[in-house]
Short mmCIF file of C-alpha atoms in Angstrom, two decimals:
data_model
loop_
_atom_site.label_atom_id
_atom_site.label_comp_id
_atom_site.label_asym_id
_atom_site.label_seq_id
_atom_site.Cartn_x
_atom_site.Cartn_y
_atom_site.Cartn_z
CA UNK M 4 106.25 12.70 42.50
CA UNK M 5 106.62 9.40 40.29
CA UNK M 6 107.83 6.61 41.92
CA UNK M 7 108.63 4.92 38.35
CA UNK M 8 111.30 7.80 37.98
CA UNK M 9 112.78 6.40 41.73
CA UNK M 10 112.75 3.35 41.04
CA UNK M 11 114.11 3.03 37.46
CA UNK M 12 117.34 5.57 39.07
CA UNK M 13 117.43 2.68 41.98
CA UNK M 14 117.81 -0.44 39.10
CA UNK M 15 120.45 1.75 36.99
CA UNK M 16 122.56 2.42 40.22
CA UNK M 17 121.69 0.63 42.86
CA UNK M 18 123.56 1.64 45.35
CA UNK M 19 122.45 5.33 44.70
CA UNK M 20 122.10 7.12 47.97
CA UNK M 21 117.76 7.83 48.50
CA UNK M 22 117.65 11.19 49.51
CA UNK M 23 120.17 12.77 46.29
CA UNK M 24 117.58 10.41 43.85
CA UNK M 25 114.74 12.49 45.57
CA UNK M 26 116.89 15.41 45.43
CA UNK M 27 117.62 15.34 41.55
CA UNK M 28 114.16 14.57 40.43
CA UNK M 29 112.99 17.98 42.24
CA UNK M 30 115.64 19.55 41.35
CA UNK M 31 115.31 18.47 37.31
CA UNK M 32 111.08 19.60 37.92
CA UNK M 33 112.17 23.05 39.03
CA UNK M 34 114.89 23.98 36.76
CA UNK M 35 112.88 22.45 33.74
CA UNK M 36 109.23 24.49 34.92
CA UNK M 37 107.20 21.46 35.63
CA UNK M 38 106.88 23.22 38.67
CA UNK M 39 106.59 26.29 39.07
CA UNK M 40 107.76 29.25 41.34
CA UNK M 41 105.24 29.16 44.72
CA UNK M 42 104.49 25.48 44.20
CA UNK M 43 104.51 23.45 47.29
CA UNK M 44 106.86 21.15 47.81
CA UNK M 45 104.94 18.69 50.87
CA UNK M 46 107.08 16.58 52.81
CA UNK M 47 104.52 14.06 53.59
CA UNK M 48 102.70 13.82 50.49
CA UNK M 49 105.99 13.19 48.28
CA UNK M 50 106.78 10.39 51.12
CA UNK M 51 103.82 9.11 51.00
CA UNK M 52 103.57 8.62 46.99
CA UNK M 53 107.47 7.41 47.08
CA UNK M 54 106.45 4.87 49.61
CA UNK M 55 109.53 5.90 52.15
CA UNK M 56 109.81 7.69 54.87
CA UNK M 57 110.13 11.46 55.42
CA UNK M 58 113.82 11.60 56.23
CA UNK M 59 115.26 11.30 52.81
CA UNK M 60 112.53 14.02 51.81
CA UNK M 61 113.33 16.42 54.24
CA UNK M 62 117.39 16.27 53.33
CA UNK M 63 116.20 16.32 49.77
CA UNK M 64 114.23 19.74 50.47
CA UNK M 65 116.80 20.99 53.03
CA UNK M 66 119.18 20.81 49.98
CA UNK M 67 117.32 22.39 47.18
CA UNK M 68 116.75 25.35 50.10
CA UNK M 69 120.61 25.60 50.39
CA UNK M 70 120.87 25.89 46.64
CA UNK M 71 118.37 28.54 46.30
CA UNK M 72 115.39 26.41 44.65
CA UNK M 73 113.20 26.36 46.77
CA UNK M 74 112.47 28.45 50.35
CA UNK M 75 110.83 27.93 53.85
CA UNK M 76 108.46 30.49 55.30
CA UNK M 77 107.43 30.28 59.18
CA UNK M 78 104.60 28.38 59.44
CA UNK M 79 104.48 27.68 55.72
CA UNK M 80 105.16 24.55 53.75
CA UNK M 81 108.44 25.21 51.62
CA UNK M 82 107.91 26.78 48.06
CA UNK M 83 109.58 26.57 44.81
CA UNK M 84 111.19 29.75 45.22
CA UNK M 85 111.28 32.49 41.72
CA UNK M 86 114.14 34.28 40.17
CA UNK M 87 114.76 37.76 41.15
CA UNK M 88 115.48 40.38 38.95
CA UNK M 89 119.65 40.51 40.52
CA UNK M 90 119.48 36.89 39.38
CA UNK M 91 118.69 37.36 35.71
CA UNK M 92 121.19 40.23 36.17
CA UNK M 93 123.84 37.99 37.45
CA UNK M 94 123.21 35.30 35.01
CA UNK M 95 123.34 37.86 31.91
CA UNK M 96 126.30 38.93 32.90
CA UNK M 97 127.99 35.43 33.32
CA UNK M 98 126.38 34.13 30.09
CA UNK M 99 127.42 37.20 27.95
CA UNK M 100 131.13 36.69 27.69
CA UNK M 101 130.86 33.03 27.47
CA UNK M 102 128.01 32.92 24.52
CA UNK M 103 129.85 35.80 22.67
CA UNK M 104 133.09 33.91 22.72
CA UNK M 105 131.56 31.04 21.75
CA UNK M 106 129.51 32.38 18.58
CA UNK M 107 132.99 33.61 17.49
CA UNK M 108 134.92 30.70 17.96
CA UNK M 109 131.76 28.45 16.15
CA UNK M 110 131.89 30.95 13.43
CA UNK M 111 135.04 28.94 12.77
CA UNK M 112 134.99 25.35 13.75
CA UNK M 113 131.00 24.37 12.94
CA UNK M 114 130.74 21.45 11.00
CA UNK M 115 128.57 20.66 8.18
CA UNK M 116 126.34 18.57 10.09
CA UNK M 117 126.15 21.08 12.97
CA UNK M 118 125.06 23.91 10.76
CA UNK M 119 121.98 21.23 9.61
CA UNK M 120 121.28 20.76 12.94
CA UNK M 121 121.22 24.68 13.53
CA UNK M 122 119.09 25.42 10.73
CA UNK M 123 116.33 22.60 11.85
CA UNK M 124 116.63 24.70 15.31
CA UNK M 125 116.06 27.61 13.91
CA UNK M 126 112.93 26.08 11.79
CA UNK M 127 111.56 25.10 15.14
CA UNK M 128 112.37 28.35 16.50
CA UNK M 129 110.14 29.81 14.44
CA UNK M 130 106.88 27.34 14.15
CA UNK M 131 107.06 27.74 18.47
CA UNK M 132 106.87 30.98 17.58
CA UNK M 133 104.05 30.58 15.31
CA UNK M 134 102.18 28.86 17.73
CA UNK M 135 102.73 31.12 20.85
CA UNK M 136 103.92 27.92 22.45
CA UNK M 137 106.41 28.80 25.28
CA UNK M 138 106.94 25.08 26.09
CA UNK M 139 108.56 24.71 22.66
CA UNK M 140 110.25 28.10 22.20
CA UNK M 141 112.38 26.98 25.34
CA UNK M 142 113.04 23.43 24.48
CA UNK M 143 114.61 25.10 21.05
CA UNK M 144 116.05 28.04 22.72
CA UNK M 145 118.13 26.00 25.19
CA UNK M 146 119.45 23.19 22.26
CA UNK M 147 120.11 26.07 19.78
CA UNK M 148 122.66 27.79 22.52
CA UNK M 149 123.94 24.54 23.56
CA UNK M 150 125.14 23.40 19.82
CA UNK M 151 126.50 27.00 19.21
CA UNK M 152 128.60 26.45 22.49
CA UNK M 153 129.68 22.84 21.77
CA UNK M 154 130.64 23.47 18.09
CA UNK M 155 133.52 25.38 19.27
CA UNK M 156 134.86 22.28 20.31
CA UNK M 157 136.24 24.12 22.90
CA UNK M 158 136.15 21.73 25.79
CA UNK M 159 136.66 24.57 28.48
CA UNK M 160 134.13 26.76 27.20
CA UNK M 161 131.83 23.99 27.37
CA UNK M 162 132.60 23.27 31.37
CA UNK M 163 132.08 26.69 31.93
CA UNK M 164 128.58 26.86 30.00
CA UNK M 165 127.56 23.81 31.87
CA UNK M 166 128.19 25.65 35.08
CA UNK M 167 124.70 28.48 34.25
CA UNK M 168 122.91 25.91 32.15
CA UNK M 169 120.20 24.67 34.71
CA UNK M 170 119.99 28.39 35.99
CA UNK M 171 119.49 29.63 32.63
CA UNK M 172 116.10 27.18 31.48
CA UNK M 173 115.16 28.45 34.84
CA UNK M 174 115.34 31.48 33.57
CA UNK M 175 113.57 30.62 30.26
CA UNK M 176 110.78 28.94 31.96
CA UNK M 177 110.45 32.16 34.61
CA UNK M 178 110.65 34.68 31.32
CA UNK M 179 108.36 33.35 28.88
CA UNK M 180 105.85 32.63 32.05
CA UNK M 181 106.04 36.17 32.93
CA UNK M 182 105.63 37.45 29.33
CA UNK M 183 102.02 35.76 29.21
CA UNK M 184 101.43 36.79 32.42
CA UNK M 185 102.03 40.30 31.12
CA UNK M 186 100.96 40.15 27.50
CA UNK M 187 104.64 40.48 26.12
CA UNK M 188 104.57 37.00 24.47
CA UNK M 189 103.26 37.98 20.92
CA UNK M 190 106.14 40.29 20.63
CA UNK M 191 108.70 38.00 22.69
CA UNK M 192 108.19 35.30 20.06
CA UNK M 193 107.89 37.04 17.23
CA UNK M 194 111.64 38.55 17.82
CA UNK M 195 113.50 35.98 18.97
CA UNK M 196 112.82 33.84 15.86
CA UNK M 197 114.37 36.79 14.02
CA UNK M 198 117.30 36.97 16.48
CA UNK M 199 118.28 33.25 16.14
CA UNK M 200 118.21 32.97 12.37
CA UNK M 201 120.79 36.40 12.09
CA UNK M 202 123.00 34.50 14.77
CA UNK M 203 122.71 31.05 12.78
CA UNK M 204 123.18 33.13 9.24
CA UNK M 205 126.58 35.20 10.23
CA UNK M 206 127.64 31.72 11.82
CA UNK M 207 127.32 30.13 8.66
CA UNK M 208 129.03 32.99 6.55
CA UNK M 209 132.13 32.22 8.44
CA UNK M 210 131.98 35.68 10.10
CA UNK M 211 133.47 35.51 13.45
CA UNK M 212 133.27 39.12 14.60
CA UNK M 213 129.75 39.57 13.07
CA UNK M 214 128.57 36.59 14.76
CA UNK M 215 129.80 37.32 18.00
CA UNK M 216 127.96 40.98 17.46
CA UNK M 217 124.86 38.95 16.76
CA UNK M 218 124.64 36.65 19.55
CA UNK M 219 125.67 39.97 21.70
CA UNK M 220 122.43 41.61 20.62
CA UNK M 221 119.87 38.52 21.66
CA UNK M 222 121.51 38.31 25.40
CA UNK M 223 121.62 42.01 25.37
CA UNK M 224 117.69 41.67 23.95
CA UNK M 225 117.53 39.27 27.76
CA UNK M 226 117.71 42.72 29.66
CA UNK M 227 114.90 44.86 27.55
CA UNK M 228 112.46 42.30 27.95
CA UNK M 229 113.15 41.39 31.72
CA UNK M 230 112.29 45.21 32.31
CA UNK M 231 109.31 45.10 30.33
CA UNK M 232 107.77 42.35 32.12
CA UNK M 233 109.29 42.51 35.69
CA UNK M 234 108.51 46.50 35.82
#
């Protein structure tokens, strides 16, 4: 772990309690894929390279186990734990309602400047997919579905999106590293460019119910490819 990234969280606030700073920069690792499900999370080294002593790291860990991140086997050092397949269910059918509502309220009350922004997304959508770059594809993916849900300006909306927002760039990291694991990404990429530029297009035509229809089909698209690659 970098002690910089400590240490800089120590000068903003310093009064910041150790363990929660240790805490959120494991926690920010996991849910962003720098590491990755089955990586070891040691105790002692991470003390060791923060220059403190075990205690804080062992609430830290003890925490990301009670929030599901990350799991102790007997005799084992803790791991980052992976997704299950009743967790991408789950989280489908939380985010469906929300991102449905939202691309039918944005259809509505996008701005000018937030359209821009959409269609550079979109652009950068595409040259991820291009590239078969995974890394990009999710950086894009997540911004694209966070402007669609803050253009409705809907201030409740955005809470609740907040609330599966980590769990769901877990998810992107755990999906696209599965669909190279399986051979899936070629075709992953190639249709979820497609998908994001018919969401952005019926959100800029001012059609509410088509783009709610639209953004129903790519989180309904989330379930076909978990099957292909988890089965």
């Amino acid at each position: 772990m970098d002690k910089n990234r400590i240490e800089a969280e120590q000068r903003k606030n310093p009064f910041a309690v150790l363990w929660e700073l240790v805490y959120n920069c494991l926690y920010e690792d996991i849910v962003s894929g720098e590491l990755s499900p089955d990586t070891k999370i040691r105790e002692a080294q991470i003390a060791s390279e923060l220059g403190i002593s075990r205690s804080p790291v062992k609430k830290a860990i003890d925490a990301l186990v009670e929030r599901g991140l990350v799991e102790r086997r007997k005799g084992k050092a803790p791991t980052v734990r992976a997704m299950t397949y009743e967790e991408y269910l789950k989280l489908y059918e939380a985010r469906y309602p929300i991102e449905t509502a939202a691309a039918y309220t944005a259809a509505k009350t996008i701005s000018r400047e937030e359209t821009r922004k959409l269609e550079e997304i979109v652009a950068r959508i595409q040259e991820a997919a291009d590239a078969s770059s995974r890394e990009e594809y999710n950086k894009w993916d997540s911004l694209f579905h966070e402007t669609v849900i803050n253009s409705t300006k809907n201030p409740y909306m955005i809470r609740m999106y907040k609330c599966i927002s980590d769990d769901l760039s877990r998810y992107r990291f755990h999906l696209t590293r599965q669909c190279y694991s399986k051979n899936e990404n070629e075709f992953f990429l190639r249709n979820v460019g497609v998908i994001h530029g018919d969401i952005l297009r019926a959100i800029k035509s001012r059609n509410a119910g088509w783009a709610k229809e639209e953004m129903a089909n790519d989180i309904q698209s989330m379930l076909g490819t978990i099957q292909r690659v988890l089965f």
